[in-house]
Coordinates of C-alpha atoms in Angstrom, one line a residue:
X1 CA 95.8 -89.8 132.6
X2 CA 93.3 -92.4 130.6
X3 CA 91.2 -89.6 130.4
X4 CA 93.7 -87.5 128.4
X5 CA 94.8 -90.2 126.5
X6 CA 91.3 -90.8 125.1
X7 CA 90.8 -87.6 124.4
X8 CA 94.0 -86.9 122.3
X9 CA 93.0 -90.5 120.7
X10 CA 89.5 -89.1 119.9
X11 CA 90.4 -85.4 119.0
X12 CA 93.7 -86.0 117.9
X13 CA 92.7 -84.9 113.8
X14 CA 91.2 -81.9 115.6
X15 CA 94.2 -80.9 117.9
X16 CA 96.9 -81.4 115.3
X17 CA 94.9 -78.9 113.1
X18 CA 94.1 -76.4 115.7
X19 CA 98.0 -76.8 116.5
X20 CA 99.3 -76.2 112.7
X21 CA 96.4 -73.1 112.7
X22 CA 98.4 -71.6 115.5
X23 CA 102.0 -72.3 114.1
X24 CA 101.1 -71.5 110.4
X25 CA 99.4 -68.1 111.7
X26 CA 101.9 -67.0 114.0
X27 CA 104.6 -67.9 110.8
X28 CA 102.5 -65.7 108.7
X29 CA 102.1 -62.3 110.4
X30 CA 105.4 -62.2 112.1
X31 CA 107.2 -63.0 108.6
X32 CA 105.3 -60.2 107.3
X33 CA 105.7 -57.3 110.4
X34 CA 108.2 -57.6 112.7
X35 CA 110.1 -55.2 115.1
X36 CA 113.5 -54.7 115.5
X37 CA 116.2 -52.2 117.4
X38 CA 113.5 -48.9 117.1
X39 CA 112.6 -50.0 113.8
X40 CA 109.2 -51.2 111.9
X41 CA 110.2 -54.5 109.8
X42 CA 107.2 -54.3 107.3
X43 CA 107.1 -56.5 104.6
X44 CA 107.1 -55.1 101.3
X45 CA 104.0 -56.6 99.9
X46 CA 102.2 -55.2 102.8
X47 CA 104.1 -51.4 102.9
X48 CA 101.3 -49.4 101.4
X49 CA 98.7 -51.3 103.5
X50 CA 100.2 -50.5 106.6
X51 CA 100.9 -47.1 105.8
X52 CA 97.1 -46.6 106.9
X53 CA 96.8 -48.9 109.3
X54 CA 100.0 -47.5 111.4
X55 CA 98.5 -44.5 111.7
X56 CA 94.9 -45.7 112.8
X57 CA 96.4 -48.0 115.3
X58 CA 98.7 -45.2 116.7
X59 CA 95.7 -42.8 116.6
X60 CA 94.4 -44.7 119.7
X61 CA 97.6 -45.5 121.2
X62 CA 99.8 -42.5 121.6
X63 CA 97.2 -40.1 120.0
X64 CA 93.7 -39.0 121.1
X65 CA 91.0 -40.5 118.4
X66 CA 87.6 -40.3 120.4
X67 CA 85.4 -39.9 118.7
X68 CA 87.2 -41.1 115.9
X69 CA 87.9 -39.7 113.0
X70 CA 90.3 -41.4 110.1
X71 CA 93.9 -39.9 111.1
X72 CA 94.5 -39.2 107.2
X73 CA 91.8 -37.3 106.5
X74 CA 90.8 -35.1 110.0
X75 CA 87.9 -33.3 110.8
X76 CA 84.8 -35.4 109.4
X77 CA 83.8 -38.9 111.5
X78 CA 85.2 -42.4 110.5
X79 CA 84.5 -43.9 107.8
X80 CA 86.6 -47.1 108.1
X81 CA 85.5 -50.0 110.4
X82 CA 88.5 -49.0 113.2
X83 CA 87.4 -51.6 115.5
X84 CA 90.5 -54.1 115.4
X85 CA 92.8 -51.5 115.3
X86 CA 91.6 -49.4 117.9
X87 CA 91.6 -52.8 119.8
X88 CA 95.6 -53.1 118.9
X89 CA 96.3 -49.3 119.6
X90 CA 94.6 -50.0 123.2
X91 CA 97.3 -53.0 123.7
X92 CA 99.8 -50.7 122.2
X93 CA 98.9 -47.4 125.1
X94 CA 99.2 -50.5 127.8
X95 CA 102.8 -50.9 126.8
X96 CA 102.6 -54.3 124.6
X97 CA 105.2 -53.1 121.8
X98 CA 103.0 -52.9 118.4
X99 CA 104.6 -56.1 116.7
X100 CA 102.6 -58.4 119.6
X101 CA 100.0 -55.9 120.1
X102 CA 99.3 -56.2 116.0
X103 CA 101.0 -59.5 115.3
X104 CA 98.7 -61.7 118.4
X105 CA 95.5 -60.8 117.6
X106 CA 96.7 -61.2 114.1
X107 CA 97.3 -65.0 114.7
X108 CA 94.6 -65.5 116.7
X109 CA 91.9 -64.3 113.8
X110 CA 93.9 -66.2 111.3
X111 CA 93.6 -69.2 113.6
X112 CA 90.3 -68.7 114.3
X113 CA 89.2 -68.7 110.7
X114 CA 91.3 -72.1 109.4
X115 CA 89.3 -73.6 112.5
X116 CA 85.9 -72.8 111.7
X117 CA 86.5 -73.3 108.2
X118 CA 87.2 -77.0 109.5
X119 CA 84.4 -77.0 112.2
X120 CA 82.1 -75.8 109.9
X121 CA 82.5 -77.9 106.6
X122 CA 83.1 -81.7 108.9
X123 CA 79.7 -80.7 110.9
X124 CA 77.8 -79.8 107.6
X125 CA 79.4 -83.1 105.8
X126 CA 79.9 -85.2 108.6
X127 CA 83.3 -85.5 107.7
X128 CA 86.8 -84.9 108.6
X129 CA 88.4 -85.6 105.2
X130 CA 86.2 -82.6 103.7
X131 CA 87.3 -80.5 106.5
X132 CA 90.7 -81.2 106.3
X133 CA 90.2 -80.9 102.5
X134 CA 88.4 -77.1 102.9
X135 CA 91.7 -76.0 105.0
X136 CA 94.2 -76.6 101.9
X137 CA 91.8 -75.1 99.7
X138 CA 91.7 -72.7 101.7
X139 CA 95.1 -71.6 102.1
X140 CA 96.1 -72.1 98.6
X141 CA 93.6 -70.9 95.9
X142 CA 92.7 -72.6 93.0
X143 CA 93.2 -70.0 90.0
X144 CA 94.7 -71.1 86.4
X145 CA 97.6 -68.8 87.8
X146 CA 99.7 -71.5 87.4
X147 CA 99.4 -71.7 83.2
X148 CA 100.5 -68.0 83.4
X149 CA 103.4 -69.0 85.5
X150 CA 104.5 -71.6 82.7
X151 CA 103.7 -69.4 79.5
X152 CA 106.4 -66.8 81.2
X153 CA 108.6 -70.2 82.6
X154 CA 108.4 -72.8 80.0
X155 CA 108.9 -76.1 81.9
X156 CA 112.2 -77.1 82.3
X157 CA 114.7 -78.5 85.0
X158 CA 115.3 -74.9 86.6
X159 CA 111.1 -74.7 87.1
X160 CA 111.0 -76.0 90.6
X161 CA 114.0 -73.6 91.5
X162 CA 112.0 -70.7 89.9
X163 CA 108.9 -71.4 91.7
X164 CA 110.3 -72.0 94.9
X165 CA 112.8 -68.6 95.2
X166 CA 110.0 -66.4 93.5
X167 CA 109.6 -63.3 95.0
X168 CA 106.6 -62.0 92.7
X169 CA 103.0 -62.7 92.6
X170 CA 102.3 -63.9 89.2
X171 CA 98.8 -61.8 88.5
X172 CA 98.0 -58.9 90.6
X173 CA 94.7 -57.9 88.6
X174 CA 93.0 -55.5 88.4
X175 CA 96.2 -53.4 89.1
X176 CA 98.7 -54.8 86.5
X177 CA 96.1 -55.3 84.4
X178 CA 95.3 -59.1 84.9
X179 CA 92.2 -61.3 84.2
X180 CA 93.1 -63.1 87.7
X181 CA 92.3 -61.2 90.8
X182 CA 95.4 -59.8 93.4
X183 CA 92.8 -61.4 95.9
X184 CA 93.1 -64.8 96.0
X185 CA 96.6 -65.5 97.6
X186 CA 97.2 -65.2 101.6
X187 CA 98.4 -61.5 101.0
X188 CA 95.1 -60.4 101.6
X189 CA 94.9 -62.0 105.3
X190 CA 98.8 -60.4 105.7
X191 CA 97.9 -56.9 104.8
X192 CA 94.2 -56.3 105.7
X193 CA 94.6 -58.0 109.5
X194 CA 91.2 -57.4 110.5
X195 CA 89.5 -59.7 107.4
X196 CA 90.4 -63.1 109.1
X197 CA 88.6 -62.6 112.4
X198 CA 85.7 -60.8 111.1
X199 CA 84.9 -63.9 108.7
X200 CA 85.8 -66.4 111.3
X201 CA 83.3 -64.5 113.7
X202 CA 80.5 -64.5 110.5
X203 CA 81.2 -68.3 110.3
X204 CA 80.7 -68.6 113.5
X205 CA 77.5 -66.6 114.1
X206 CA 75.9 -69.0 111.1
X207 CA 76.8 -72.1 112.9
X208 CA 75.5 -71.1 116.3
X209 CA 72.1 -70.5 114.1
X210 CA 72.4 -74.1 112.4
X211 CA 73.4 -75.8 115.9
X212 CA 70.7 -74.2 118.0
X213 CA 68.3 -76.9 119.8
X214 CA 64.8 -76.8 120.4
X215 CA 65.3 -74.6 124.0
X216 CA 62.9 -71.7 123.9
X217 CA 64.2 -70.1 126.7
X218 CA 68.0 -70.9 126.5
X219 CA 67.7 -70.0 122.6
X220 CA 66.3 -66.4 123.4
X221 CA 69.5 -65.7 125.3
X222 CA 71.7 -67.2 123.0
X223 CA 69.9 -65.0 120.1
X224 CA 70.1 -61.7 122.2
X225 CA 73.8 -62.1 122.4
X226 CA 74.6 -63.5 119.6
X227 CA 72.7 -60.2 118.4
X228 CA 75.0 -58.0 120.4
X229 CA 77.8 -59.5 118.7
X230 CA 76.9 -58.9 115.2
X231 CA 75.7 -55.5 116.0
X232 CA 79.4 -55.0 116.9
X233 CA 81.1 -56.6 114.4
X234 CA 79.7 -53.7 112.0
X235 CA 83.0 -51.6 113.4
X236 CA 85.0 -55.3 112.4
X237 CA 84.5 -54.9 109.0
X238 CA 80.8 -53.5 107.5
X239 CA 80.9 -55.7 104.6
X240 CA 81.3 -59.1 106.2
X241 CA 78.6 -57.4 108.8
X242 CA 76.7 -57.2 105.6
X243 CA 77.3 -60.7 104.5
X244 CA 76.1 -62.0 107.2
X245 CA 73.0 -60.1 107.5
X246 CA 72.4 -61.2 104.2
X247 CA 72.9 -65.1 105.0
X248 CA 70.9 -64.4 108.3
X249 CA 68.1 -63.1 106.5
X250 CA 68.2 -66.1 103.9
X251 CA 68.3 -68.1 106.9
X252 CA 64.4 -66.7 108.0
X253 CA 63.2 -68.5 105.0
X254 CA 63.7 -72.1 105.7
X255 CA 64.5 -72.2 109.2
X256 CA 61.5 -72.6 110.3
X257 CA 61.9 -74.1 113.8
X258 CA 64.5 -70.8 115.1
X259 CA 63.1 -67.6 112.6
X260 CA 62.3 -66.0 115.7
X261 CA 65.5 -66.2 117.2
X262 CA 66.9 -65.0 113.8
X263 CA 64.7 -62.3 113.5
X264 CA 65.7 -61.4 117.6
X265 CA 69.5 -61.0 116.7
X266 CA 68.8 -59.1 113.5
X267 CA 66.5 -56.5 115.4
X268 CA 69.4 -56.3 117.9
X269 CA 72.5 -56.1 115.3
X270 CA 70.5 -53.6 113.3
X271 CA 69.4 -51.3 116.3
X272 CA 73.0 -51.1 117.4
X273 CA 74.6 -50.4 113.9
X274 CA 72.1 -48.3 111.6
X275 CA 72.9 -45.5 114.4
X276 CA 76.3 -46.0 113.5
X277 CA 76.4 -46.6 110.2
X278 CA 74.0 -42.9 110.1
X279 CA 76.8 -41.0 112.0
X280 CA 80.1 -42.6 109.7
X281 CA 78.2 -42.3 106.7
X282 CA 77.2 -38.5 106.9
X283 CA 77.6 -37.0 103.3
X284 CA 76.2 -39.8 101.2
X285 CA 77.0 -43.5 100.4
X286 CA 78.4 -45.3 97.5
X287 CA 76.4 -48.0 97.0
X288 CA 75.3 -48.3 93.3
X289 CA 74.4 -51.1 90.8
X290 CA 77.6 -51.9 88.9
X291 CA 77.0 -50.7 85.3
X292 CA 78.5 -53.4 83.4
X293 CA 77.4 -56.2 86.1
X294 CA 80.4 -59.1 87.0
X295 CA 82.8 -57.9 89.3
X296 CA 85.7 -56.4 87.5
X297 CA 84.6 -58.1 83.9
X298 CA 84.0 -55.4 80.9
X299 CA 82.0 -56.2 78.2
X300 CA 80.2 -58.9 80.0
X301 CA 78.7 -61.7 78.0
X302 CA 78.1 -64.9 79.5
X303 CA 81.2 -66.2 78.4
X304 CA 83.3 -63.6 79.8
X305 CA 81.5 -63.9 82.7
X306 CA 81.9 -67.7 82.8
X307 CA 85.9 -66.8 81.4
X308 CA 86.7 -64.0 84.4
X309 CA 85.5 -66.7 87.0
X310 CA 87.4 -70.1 85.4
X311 CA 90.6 -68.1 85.4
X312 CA 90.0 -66.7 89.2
X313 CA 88.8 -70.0 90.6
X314 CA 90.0 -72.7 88.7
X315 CA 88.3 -76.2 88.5
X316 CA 86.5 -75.1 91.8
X317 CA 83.6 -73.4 88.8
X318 CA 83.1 -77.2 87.9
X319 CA 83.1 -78.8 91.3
X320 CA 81.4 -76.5 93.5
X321 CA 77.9 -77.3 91.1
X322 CA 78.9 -81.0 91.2
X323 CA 79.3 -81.0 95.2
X324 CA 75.9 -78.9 95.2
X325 CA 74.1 -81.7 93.0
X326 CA 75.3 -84.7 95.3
X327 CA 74.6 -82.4 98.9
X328 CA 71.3 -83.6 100.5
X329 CA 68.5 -80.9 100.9
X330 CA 70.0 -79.0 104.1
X331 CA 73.1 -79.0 102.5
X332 CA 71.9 -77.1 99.3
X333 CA 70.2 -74.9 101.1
X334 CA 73.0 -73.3 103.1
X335 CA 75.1 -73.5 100.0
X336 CA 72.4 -71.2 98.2
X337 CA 72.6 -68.7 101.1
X338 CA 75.9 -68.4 100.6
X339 CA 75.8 -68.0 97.0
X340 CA 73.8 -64.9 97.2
X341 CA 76.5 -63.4 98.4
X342 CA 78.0 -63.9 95.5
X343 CA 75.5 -62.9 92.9
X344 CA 75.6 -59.9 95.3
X345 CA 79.0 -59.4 94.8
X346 CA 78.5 -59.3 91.1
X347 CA 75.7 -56.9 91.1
X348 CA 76.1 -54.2 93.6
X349 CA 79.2 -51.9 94.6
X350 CA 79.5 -50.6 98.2
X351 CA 82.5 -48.1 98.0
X352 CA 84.0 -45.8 95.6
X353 CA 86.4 -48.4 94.6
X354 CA 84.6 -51.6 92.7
X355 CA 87.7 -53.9 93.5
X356 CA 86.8 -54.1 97.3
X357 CA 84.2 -56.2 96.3
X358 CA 86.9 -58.9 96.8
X359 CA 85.6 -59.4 100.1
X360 CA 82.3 -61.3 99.5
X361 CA 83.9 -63.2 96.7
X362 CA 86.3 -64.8 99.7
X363 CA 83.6 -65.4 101.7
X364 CA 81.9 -67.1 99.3
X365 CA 84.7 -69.4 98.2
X366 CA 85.1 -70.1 101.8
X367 CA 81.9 -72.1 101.4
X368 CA 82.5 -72.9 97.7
X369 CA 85.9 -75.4 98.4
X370 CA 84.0 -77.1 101.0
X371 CA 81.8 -77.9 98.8
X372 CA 84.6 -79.0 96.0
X373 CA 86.2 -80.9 98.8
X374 CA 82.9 -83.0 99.4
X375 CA 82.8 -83.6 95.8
X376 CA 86.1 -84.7 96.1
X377 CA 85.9 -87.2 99.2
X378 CA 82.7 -88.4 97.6
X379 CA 84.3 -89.4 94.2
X380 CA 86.8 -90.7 96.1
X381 CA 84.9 -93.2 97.9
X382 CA 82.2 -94.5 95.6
X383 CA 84.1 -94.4 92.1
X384 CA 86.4 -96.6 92.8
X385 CA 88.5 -96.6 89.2
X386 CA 88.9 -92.4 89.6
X387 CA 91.1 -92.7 92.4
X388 CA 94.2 -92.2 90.8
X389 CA 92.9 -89.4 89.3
X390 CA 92.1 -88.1 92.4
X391 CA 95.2 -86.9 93.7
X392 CA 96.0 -85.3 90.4
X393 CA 92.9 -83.1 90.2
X394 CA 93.9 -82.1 94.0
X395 CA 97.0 -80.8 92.7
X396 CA 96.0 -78.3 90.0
X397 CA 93.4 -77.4 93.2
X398 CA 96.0 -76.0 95.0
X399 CA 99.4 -75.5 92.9
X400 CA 98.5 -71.6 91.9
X401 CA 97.8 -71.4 95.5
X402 CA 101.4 -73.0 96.1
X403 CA 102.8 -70.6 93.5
X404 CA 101.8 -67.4 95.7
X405 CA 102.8 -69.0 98.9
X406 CA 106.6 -68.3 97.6
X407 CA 106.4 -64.3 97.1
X408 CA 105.5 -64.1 100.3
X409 CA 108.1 -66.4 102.1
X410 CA 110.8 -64.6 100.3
X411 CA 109.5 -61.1 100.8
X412 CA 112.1 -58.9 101.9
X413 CA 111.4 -56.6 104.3
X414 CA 111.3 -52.6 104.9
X415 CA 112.5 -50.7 107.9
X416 CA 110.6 -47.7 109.3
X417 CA 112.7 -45.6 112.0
X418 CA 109.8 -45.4 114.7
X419 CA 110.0 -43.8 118.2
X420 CA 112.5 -43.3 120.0
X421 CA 114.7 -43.9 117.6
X422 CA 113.2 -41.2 115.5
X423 CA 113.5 -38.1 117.1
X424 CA 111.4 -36.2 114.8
X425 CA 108.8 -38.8 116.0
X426 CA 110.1 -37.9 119.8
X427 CA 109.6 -34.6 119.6
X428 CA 106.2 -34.9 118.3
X429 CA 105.0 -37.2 121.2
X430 CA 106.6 -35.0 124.0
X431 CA 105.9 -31.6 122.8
X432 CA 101.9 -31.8 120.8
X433 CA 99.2 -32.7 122.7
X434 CA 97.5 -36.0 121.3
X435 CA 94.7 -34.2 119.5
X436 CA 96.5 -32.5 117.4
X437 CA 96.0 -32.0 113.6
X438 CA 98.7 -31.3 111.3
X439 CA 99.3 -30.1 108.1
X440 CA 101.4 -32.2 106.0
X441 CA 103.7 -31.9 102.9
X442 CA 104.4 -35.5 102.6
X443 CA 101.8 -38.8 102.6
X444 CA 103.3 -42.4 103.6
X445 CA 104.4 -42.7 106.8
X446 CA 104.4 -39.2 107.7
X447 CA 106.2 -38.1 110.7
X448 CA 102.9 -37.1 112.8
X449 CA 100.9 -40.1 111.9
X450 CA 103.6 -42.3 113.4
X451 CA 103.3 -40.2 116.5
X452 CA 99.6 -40.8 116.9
X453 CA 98.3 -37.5 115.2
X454 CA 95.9 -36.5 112.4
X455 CA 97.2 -34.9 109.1
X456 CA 95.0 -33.3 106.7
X457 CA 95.3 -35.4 104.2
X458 CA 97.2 -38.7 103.9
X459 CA 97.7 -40.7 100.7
X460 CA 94.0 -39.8 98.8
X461 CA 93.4 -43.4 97.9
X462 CA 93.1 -44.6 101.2
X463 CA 90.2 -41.8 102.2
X464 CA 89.3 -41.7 98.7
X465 CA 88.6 -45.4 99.3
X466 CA 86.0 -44.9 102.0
X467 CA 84.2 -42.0 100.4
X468 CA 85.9 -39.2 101.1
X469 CA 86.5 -35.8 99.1
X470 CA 90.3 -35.9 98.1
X471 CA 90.6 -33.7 95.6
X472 CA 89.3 -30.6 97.4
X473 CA 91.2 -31.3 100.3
X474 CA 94.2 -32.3 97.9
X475 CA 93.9 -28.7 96.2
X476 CA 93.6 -26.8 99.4
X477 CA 96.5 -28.6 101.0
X478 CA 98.4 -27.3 97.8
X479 CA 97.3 -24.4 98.5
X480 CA 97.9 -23.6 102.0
X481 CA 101.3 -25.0 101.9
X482 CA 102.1 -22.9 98.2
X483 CA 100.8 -19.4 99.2
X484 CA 102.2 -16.3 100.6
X485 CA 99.2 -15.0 101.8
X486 CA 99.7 -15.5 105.5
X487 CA 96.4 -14.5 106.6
X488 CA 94.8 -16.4 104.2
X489 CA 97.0 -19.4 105.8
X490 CA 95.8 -18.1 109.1
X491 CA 92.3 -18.3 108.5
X492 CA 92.0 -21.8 106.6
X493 CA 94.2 -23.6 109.3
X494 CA 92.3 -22.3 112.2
X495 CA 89.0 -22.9 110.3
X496 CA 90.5 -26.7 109.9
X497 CA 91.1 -26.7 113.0
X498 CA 94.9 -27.4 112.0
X499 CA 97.3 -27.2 114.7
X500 CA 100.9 -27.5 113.3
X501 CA 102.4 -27.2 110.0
X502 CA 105.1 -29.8 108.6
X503 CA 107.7 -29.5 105.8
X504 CA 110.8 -31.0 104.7
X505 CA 113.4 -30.7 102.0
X506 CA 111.7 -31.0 98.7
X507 CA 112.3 -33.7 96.4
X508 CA 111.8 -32.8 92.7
X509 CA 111.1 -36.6 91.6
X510 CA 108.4 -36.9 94.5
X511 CA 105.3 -35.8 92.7
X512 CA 103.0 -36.0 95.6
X513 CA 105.1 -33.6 97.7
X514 CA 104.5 -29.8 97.3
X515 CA 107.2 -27.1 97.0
X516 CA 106.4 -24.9 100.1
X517 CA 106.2 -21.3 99.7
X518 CA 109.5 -19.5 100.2
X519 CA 108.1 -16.5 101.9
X520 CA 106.5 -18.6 104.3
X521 CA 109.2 -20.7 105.2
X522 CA 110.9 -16.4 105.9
X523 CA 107.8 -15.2 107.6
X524 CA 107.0 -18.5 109.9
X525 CA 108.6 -19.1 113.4
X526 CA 110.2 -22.3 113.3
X527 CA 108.9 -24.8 116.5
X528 CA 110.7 -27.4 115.8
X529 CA 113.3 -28.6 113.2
X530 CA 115.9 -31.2 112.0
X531 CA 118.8 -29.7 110.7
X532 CA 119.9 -33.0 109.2
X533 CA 117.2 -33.8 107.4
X534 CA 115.4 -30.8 107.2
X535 CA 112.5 -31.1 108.7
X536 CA 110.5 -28.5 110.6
X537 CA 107.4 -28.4 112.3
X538 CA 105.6 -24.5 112.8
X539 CA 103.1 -24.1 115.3
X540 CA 99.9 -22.5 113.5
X541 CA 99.2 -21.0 117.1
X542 CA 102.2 -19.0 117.6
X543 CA 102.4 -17.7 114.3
X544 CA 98.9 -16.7 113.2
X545 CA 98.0 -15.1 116.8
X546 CA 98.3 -11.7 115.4
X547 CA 96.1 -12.5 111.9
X548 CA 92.8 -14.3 114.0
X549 CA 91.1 -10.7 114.0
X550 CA 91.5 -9.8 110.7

């Protein structure tokens, strides 16, 4: 019992925060997707998110996705890293119901993260206040949000009322046309559930590299595995794969004593994913300089530059270069490894779609508030007079972050009749085998892709996204589902390798849904249908048997 005492007396910082990691984590992902009585409670901040991540995680669980190809868009090879999701779809098919099977590893990345965060900035500073500090920076960004907040709210005695039963981020840019960036608040980590565990693995990687002792033989086996890893986190997420590659690579240049073992795992890492990357990238990649260089900034000058990045990150563009000046020599030089990734981030774009450049610009900051909060704990304890002070500046460090905590509590949530309870859904599982492709009329949420099937083509941004060809596939899903040529229809779902054919009752105000072809509803055998809703399901095999030899 002594010995456990003394340990919770020693470790005690350390297991409150790995305690409030858990707690806050499991709060967050099960107040954001829940299950409930056959239905899907999915929050409805994270509603279009999901609606591709359902279908990839039901693609492994009650479909048949090897080798895999993205569920809403079939035929070509991945393009997405599926790895996390293909992990929850396995948990899923061994009958874990999808809120746990999601939700737990969920918390556990989350988790992860907040602790390495703390693990990593109290062993580079030696302190517990600056990792304690890097957590709450963390969790609640440091944008001028907040001054947007009060230009719509002029302060008043209703303010703490407004902020507190919000229900609406206050910038969402690029999308609603904002300066600050939809990236900042924890709705990233809700909706994209893989990004939390991949950069708490990255972190982790580093550190191994920064811990490693002076072992030849003991470090050769660490390096090999620590190779495998990273080779494997490439179907985590490919650009926090590439971030750390990047670091890694850095690292070569002033870690003397353990470049080799460096150089080992990057051999290792890049043997197992360039033949990867090869096969998901067939058709071309995206990467490209960005024309007007900074991010999402137009017209860039250096003081838009220096305007875009005040507004996103707050006082942090001040401290981070002050924290950087004080750091000894080590100190700076992991700092400037990270901030490559940065400039990188500024420079380059990786996919069709310039705002998911987001991701090295969180990574960064991961390593950029730890070096605010050493700034921080530093003024702190040698200017004495600036104390007061102190706790002031901490507060406009974290009150936007505190402002976009709120939309998320009071999120209401969605409901998505899943199986059994939806028997189109039912009918799909029992009756298609797990393979099977279908051609869709609608996009979100679609009947088959809850079942665990491929459609032709779900909603084009998400395969647009990753480099796909939406518009040609758009226009011939138009087409097939508009024409009256039935041997044409023959011949182009059987070259697709389309299986089944879905419609429902058409909605005149939903523009993404196609009118289907009044002859061909006549001429088709129904398989399946929904007289309720409307919904039918045609099986391409039964009907086109006597058009294959034409």
């Amino acid at each position: 019992m002594e010995k456990i005492s003394n340990f919770i007396n020693k470790y005690k910082i350390e297991l409150i925060i790995f305690l409030f990691s858990f707690l806050f984590s499991w709060w967050l992902m099960f107040a954001t997707f829940s299950y409930s009585n056959g239905e899907m409670q999915i929050s409805s901040k994270a509603w279009s998110d999901f609606a591709n991540h359902i279908p990839l995680i039901r693609s492994f669980s009650f479909g048949n996705n090897f080798p895999p190809q993205y569920p809403l868009f079939s035929g070509p090879p991945i393009k997405y890293h599926f790895l996390f999701y293909a992990f929850v779809g396995i948990l899923e098919k061994l009958n874990i119901p999808i809120d746990y099977a999601l939700n737990l590893p969920s918390v556990l990345g989350f988790s992860f993260l907040i602790i390495m965060i703390y693990i990593f900035a109290k062993n580079i500073f030696n302190s517990k206040a600056v990792g304690i500090l890097s957590i709450l920076f963390f969790i609640f960004n440091g944008s001028l949000e907040f001054i947007k907040f009060f230009l719509k709210n002029p302060v008043s005695i209703n303010s703490i009322y407004q902020i507190i039963n919000n229900r609406n981020f206050i910038s969402f840019g690029p999308y609603d046309g904002s300066v600050i960036s939809a990236f900042w608040n924890l709705n990233i980590y809700t909706n994209q559930r893989h990004l939390a565990l991949s950069y708490g693995l990255s972190l982790f990687i580093i550190y191994c590299f920064l811990k490693f002792n002076n072992e030849k033989r003991r470090n050769i086996k660490k390096s090999i595995l620590i190779g495998i890893i990273l080779g494997i986190s490439f179907l985590l997420n490919m650009a926090v794969f590439l971030i750390t590659i990047i670091i890694l690579t850095v690292f070569l240049i002033y870690l003397n004593k353990y470049r080799l073992y460096i150089f080992i795992s990057l051999v290792i890492s890049g043997a197992l994913s360039i033949p990867i990357y090869l096969y998901m990238q067939q058709g071309g990649s995206s990467f490209k300089i960005i024309p007007h260089i900074g991010y999402l900034i137009t017209n860039t000058t250096l003081l838009t530059f220096l305007n875009y990045w005040f507004q996103n990150i707050g006082i942090h563009l001040l401290l981070i270069p002050l924290g950087f000046m004080i750091a000894n020599n080590k100190q700076r030089r992991i700092f400037l490894s990270f901030f490559i990734v940065f400039a990188i981030g500024n420079l380059f774009q990786f996919s069709p779609e310039i705002a998911a450049n987001h991701k090295f610009f969180n990574y960064f900051m991961i390593i950029g508030v730890i070096f605010s909060a050493y700034f921080l704990v530093w003024l702190w304890k040698k200017i004495y007079f600036i104390r007061p002070l102190i706790p002031i500046l901490f507060f406009f460090l974290i009150f936007s972050g505190i402002l976009d905590f709120f939309p998320i509590y009071n999120d209401y949530k969605i409901s998505l009749s899943d199986y059994p309870t939806n028997k189109d859904v039912s009918w799909i599982i029992k009756n298609t085998k797990p393979n099977s492709i279908f051609l869709n009329s609608q996009f979100l949420y679609d009947n088959a892709s809850l079942a665990g099937r491929k459609i032709f083509l779900g909603w084009p941004y998400f395969a647009w996204s990753q480099g796909y060809n939406t518009n040609l596939r758009d226009n011939l899903r138009k087409q097939l589902l508009a024409t009256n040529d039935l041997t044409f229809f023959c011949k182009i779902t059987r070259a697709n390798h389309i299986d089944y054919v879905e419609t429902g009752l058409y909605n005149a105000n939903d523009l993404n849904q196609v009118q289907i072809s009044q002859l061909m509803e006549s001429d088709l055998k129904t398989t399946y249908q929904n007289t309720k809703s409307g919904y039918k399901i045609y099986s391409i095999n039964s009907n086109c048997k006597k058009y294959d030899n034409q």
